[in-house]
XYZ file of C-alpha atoms in Angstrom:
412
model
C 0.446 0.298 -0.151
C 2.643 2.264 1.037
C 4.443 1.681 -2.043
C 1.786 2.379 -4.083
C 0.798 5.563 -2.401
C 4.587 7.224 -2.661
C 4.637 6.139 -6.943
C 1.141 7.886 -7.052
C 2.725 10.704 -5.135
C 5.762 11.158 -6.982
C 4.423 10.350 -10.939
C 1.867 13.828 -9.713
C 5.305 14.998 -8.726
C 6.852 14.631 -11.983
C 3.316 16.783 -13.241
C 3.464 18.932 -11.459
C 5.758 21.874 -12.739
C 5.372 21.293 -15.873
C 1.080 21.558 -14.955
C 1.198 24.559 -13.178
C 4.349 26.332 -15.641
C 1.568 25.817 -18.785
C -1.534 26.847 -16.584
C 0.884 30.351 -16.301
C 1.703 30.555 -19.825
C -1.937 29.844 -21.072
C -3.846 31.976 -18.900
C -0.896 34.973 -19.342
C -1.962 34.882 -23.674
C -4.681 36.438 -25.360
C -7.488 33.664 -26.896
C -5.180 31.342 -29.185
C -7.755 32.180 -32.219
C -6.375 35.341 -33.829
C -4.728 34.578 -36.971
C -5.039 31.273 -36.518
C -3.635 29.539 -40.171
C -2.848 25.898 -40.592
C -0.349 24.313 -42.204
C -1.594 21.047 -42.234
C -4.542 20.974 -45.655
C -7.876 20.952 -44.819
C -7.766 21.372 -40.964
C -9.933 23.386 -38.731
C -8.493 26.716 -36.856
C -8.992 27.951 -34.188
C -12.440 28.739 -33.660
C -14.178 29.490 -30.826
C -15.891 25.899 -29.785
C -12.027 24.768 -30.070
C -11.047 27.638 -27.945
C -13.373 27.194 -25.651
C -12.985 23.204 -25.492
C -9.433 24.457 -24.104
C -10.770 26.703 -21.812
C -12.288 23.553 -19.994
C -9.225 20.875 -20.602
C -7.149 23.755 -19.235
C -9.205 24.422 -16.356
C -9.985 20.957 -15.561
C -6.430 19.564 -15.692
C -5.712 23.072 -13.550
C -8.842 21.398 -10.737
C -6.807 18.170 -11.059
C -3.647 19.622 -10.108
C -4.906 21.521 -7.500
C -6.884 18.428 -5.830
C -3.245 16.800 -6.332
C -2.534 18.916 -3.777
C -4.614 18.968 -1.437
C -4.135 17.571 1.715
C -6.986 14.852 1.883
C -4.938 13.521 -1.143
C -2.691 11.565 0.534
C -5.442 9.816 2.411
C -6.949 8.560 -0.965
C -6.944 4.937 -1.977
C -4.289 4.048 -4.312
C -6.432 3.517 -7.224
C -7.558 7.050 -6.840
C -3.980 8.589 -6.707
C -3.228 6.414 -9.789
C -6.867 7.796 -11.701
C -5.740 10.677 -10.718
C -2.207 10.912 -12.035
C -3.307 9.633 -15.174
C -5.416 12.293 -16.121
C -3.850 14.054 -15.465
C -1.157 13.459 -17.482
C -3.782 12.269 -20.361
C -4.210 15.987 -20.409
C -0.907 17.508 -19.925
C -0.393 17.208 -23.633
C -3.117 19.883 -24.900
C -2.085 22.228 -21.862
C 1.723 21.946 -23.144
C 0.825 22.064 -27.165
C -1.560 25.013 -26.354
C 1.051 26.671 -23.756
C 4.412 26.855 -26.306
C 1.178 28.490 -28.893
C 0.598 31.143 -26.621
C 4.100 31.741 -25.221
C 5.796 32.154 -29.780
C 2.445 34.594 -29.372
C 3.331 36.186 -26.980
C 6.528 36.425 -27.883
C 5.837 37.375 -31.271
C 3.461 40.124 -30.459
C 6.568 41.108 -28.273
C 8.895 41.900 -30.974
C 6.089 42.800 -33.482
C 5.498 46.342 -31.208
C 9.364 46.430 -31.092
C 9.333 46.462 -34.923
C 6.983 49.489 -35.560
C 7.796 51.517 -32.468
C 9.635 54.451 -34.311
C 11.641 55.173 -31.594
C 14.015 52.096 -31.419
C 17.354 52.144 -33.774
C 17.068 51.158 -37.156
C 18.745 48.555 -36.833
C 17.264 47.372 -34.040
C 13.636 47.619 -35.518
C 15.351 45.665 -38.538
C 16.580 43.003 -36.140
C 12.495 42.698 -34.580
C 11.489 43.153 -37.796
C 12.918 39.511 -39.051
C 13.133 38.086 -35.779
C 9.378 38.780 -35.449
C 8.887 36.713 -39.144
C 10.894 33.886 -38.111
C 7.819 33.572 -35.590
C 4.498 34.262 -37.824
C 6.283 31.250 -39.922
C 6.833 28.893 -36.999
C 2.945 29.524 -35.205
C 1.403 27.045 -37.849
C 3.076 24.495 -36.944
C 2.106 25.425 -33.356
C -1.258 25.697 -33.502
C -0.865 22.227 -35.605
C 0.247 20.720 -32.858
C -2.343 22.327 -30.139
C -5.033 20.759 -33.429
C -3.678 16.971 -32.543
C -3.581 16.970 -29.678
C -7.010 17.220 -29.188
C -7.684 14.365 -31.936
C -8.486 11.564 -28.913
C -6.573 8.419 -29.332
C -8.343 5.516 -30.191
C -8.027 3.132 -26.740
C -7.315 -0.519 -29.587
C -4.312 0.901 -31.102
C -2.006 -0.561 -28.632
C -3.870 -3.994 -29.050
C -2.272 -6.937 -31.530
C -5.107 -8.661 -33.497
C -6.555 -11.007 -35.177
C -6.054 -10.418 -38.611
C -8.398 -12.111 -41.414
C -8.241 -12.658 -45.322
C -10.998 -14.328 -46.877
C -11.358 -14.398 -51.302
C -14.218 -13.032 -52.594
C -15.484 -13.005 -56.249
C -13.213 -14.657 -58.983
C -13.111 -17.994 -58.285
C -9.358 -20.295 -57.818
C -7.833 -17.287 -58.932
C -9.662 -15.318 -55.710
C -7.739 -17.456 -53.551
C -3.917 -17.091 -55.123
C -4.769 -13.739 -54.248
C -5.677 -14.178 -50.874
C -2.715 -16.560 -50.077
C -1.256 -13.551 -52.229
C -2.488 -10.649 -49.126
C -1.588 -13.229 -46.269
C 1.646 -13.589 -47.556
C 1.931 -9.590 -48.280
C 0.930 -9.264 -44.214
C 2.988 -12.292 -43.025
C 6.297 -10.485 -44.334
C 5.139 -6.888 -43.193
C 4.422 -8.010 -39.899
C 7.881 -10.133 -39.953
C 10.042 -6.886 -41.222
C 8.610 -5.152 -38.190
C 9.023 -7.645 -36.178
C 5.437 -8.317 -34.487
C 4.746 -11.921 -33.120
C 3.087 -13.832 -35.712
C 0.644 -16.931 -35.560
C -1.546 -18.503 -37.375
C -4.644 -19.388 -36.699
C -6.525 -20.196 -40.086
C -5.660 -21.795 -43.324
C -8.326 -23.885 -45.191
C -6.262 -24.073 -48.460
C -8.529 -23.801 -51.465
C -9.139 -26.604 -54.933
C -6.798 -25.349 -57.106
C -4.102 -24.110 -54.212
C -4.225 -20.430 -52.237
C -6.149 -19.541 -49.882
C -10.389 -19.555 -49.358
C -9.757 -18.021 -45.609
C -6.415 -17.355 -43.785
C -6.357 -15.583 -40.400
C -3.483 -15.472 -38.178
C -2.986 -13.163 -34.410
C -0.535 -10.608 -34.931
C 1.584 -8.427 -32.138
C 4.052 -6.834 -31.247
C 6.942 -7.229 -28.253
C 6.623 -5.362 -25.024
C 7.387 -1.593 -25.410
C 6.435 -1.503 -28.925
C 3.680 0.723 -30.666
C -0.149 -1.851 -31.387
C -0.121 -3.703 -34.318
C -3.917 -2.277 -34.372
C -2.336 1.242 -34.807
C -0.691 0.158 -37.840
C -3.567 -2.166 -39.432
C -7.045 -1.062 -38.825
C -6.856 0.950 -42.119
C -6.204 -2.191 -44.165
C -9.818 -3.880 -43.208
C -11.661 -3.635 -46.679
C -11.487 -5.642 -50.616
C -8.817 -5.114 -52.607
C -9.229 -5.888 -55.781
C -6.806 -7.695 -58.205
C -6.600 -7.105 -61.944
C -3.911 -9.869 -63.673
C -3.710 -13.023 -65.881
C -4.068 -16.130 -64.215
C -1.239 -18.855 -64.788
C -4.237 -20.392 -66.253
C -5.789 -18.376 -68.983
C -4.239 -19.467 -72.337
C -5.810 -16.996 -73.899
C -3.954 -14.182 -72.084
C -6.973 -12.702 -70.297
C -6.337 -10.525 -67.575
C -9.055 -11.375 -65.148
C -10.148 -9.688 -62.080
C -10.915 -10.898 -59.107
C -11.411 -9.819 -54.653
C -10.139 -10.645 -51.416
C -11.422 -8.818 -47.898
C -9.031 -7.989 -45.131
C -10.788 -7.833 -41.646
C -8.370 -6.303 -38.730
C -9.817 -7.269 -35.727
C -8.256 -6.008 -32.268
C -7.903 -8.523 -29.909
C -9.531 -8.560 -26.438
C -8.985 -10.193 -23.188
C -10.849 -12.451 -21.257
C -11.750 -9.992 -19.232
C -13.420 -8.165 -21.327
C -16.279 -10.522 -23.492
C -17.219 -13.036 -21.794
C -18.276 -15.675 -23.154
C -20.409 -17.882 -21.391
C -20.687 -21.851 -21.813
C -24.322 -21.250 -22.689
C -24.430 -18.803 -25.165
C -21.913 -21.483 -27.262
C -22.439 -23.961 -29.728
C -19.428 -26.376 -30.516
C -20.305 -28.999 -33.172
C -16.539 -31.205 -33.771
C -16.438 -32.485 -37.821
C -13.917 -34.264 -39.755
C -11.196 -31.680 -41.131
C -11.452 -30.927 -44.906
C -9.560 -30.092 -47.829
C -6.186 -30.183 -49.191
C -4.361 -31.122 -46.354
C -1.415 -34.091 -44.637
C -2.871 -38.206 -43.871
C -4.468 -36.517 -41.478
C -6.948 -35.299 -42.463
C -10.673 -36.798 -42.719
C -9.746 -38.808 -40.038
C -10.285 -37.596 -36.697
C -12.988 -34.847 -35.371
C -10.407 -32.859 -34.307
C -11.841 -29.159 -36.195
C -14.359 -27.458 -34.348
C -16.897 -24.829 -35.709
C -18.167 -22.636 -32.177
C -21.799 -20.079 -32.742
C -21.889 -17.267 -30.541
C -26.037 -17.911 -30.091
C -26.697 -14.786 -29.347
C -25.233 -12.930 -32.303
C -25.079 -16.170 -34.318
C -22.065 -15.450 -34.802
C -19.930 -18.553 -36.305
C -16.006 -19.875 -35.965
C -14.381 -22.617 -37.543
C -11.007 -23.929 -37.540
C -9.092 -27.160 -38.477
C -6.067 -26.279 -38.316
C -4.014 -27.757 -35.566
C -4.403 -32.150 -35.117
C -5.600 -30.988 -31.377
C -9.852 -30.071 -31.102
C -8.716 -28.535 -27.648
C -6.351 -26.520 -29.476
C -8.853 -25.898 -32.547
C -11.614 -24.760 -30.042
C -8.704 -22.164 -28.094
C -8.201 -20.440 -31.813
C -11.406 -20.360 -32.421
C -12.674 -18.936 -29.096
C -9.549 -16.007 -29.591
C -11.109 -14.924 -33.525
C -14.927 -15.279 -31.483
C -13.485 -12.775 -28.544
C -12.477 -10.290 -31.537
C -14.910 -10.339 -33.952
C -17.733 -9.704 -30.974
C -15.468 -7.092 -29.550
C -14.730 -5.318 -33.353
C -18.361 -5.762 -33.636
C -19.169 -3.411 -30.055
C -17.014 -1.330 -30.912
C -18.294 -0.164 -34.267
C -21.587 -0.061 -32.007
C -20.296 2.902 -30.194
C -18.631 3.924 -32.759
C -21.741 4.461 -35.153
C -23.422 5.860 -31.802
C -21.019 8.404 -31.380
C -20.095 9.111 -35.035
C -24.651 10.263 -34.918
C -24.476 11.941 -31.428
C -21.717 14.395 -32.606
C -23.005 14.688 -36.139
C -19.222 13.958 -37.657
C -18.512 11.230 -40.241
C -14.750 10.746 -40.488
C -14.745 7.936 -42.756
C -16.684 4.435 -42.168
C -14.262 2.286 -42.603
C -17.292 -0.616 -44.236
C -15.119 -3.665 -45.075
C -17.426 -3.947 -48.260
C -15.989 -0.932 -49.710
C -12.883 -1.441 -52.639
C -9.929 -0.009 -51.153
C -7.076 -1.307 -52.734
C -6.122 -2.251 -56.849
C -3.353 -4.604 -57.279
C -2.737 -4.455 -60.933
C -0.314 -5.789 -62.626
C 0.043 -5.452 -66.313
C 0.993 -1.954 -65.262
C 2.644 -2.881 -61.521
C 1.266 -0.322 -59.704
C -0.950 -0.282 -57.189
C -3.741 2.439 -55.806
C -5.360 3.248 -52.555
C -8.324 4.283 -53.688
C -9.283 5.937 -50.704
C -6.175 8.331 -51.188
C -5.501 8.647 -54.130
C -1.773 7.205 -53.692
C -0.374 4.450 -56.224
C 2.382 2.752 -56.108
C 5.126 1.200 -58.779
C 6.898 -2.248 -57.445
C 4.717 -4.837 -56.848
C 6.736 -6.832 -56.074
C 8.055 -4.905 -53.528
C 4.213 -4.605 -51.723
C 3.014 -8.153 -52.497
C 6.523 -10.273 -51.951
C 8.069 -7.949 -49.343
C 4.703 -6.308 -47.357
C 6.091 -2.867 -47.785
C 2.840 -1.670 -47.609
C 4.126 1.248 -45.245
C 3.604 4.444 -47.440
C -0.107 3.093 -47.366
C -1.005 3.059 -43.806
C 0.946 6.425 -43.385
C -0.985 8.411 -45.992
C -3.800 7.128 -43.958
C -3.215 7.696 -41.402
C -2.825 10.567 -42.449
C -5.629 11.095 -43.847
C -7.820 9.948 -41.038
C -6.057 12.623 -38.994
C -7.170 14.931 -40.735
C -11.249 13.861 -40.322
C -10.948 13.927 -36.954
C -9.216 16.975 -37.330
C -11.910 18.361 -39.332
C -14.855 16.876 -37.594
C -13.982 19.508 -34.607
C -14.772 22.479 -36.105
C -18.391 20.880 -36.950
């Protein structure tokens, strides 16, 4: 108990001086929306509505700091101390960014006044004018930092994922393309040092995969996988000449990708009475153990009708565990999407649907290009993308686009 209390007090002391300095700087300067411009295209200015939100955050931050200094703080339970420290830490980036902008605006007003003062010497006024221009040029980036600090983080960004790839329209070619996509994500995971565990790998009749899934997680202390891959969900389309096409005609096939944040057992409670577990013999292309034992497992969540079938392992128990892992991720993702839709309806802000039925990317082999239709980005070099898993340019562009949409919603 005493150790927890000292740790919480130490964390609060760490934030305290910065918090007070930021609050004083923030309150000592005029409102930030004066002559505001943004260096990020499509982002809002610091409008009165955003300014009001900044004021509320700064006031809330100051109140929390006062609570941490009150004599009654030492008598709080360790959980309350930790919660208070966490709340201060969450608000601190916003207050710090606003304080930095406020200080720069104050400096700008000071040197601008000096540059205008006819009583100053000419060379001093010239130096002040040069410094004024330099300070003014830095303001858009500082304003952007304030706006970005207001974008709420996705609580699931730090999680691992269950990544699913399923063949769509296109028959055998779609299965081959689905296998290419699954390999692309495996290569990307390997390049980033992520752990890749295959959960399902159902082969197609002519090769490739009908459906495949993997659990992907980052090493301890590294950024989460979901924050990087969440925009990969959707329909991927390929345009190429299949190996079985004698006339050389280009076919168009598709495969769908779903990226689901992993959920812990305590977050999604799967009660036994809500589950129906069926066992059956594995089917499809495989080795000597296929069709010899009832090792395949299908788990159905009766309240929602969601069902997951896994047959990769020889052990029925291992297949059941993997099926429950995938089912838990799908239920968690479904609940997240319901909450996000309700939130979007409440605030009347559309920041992108992420609809998995939407065609998001085209892989054109004849032209050697990959185009993401959401951000209009085209890369040339099919091997680098599909074989080496070099999809960072797409991921970064999509993350920026999503960020811009969120920022635009702040001004609504």
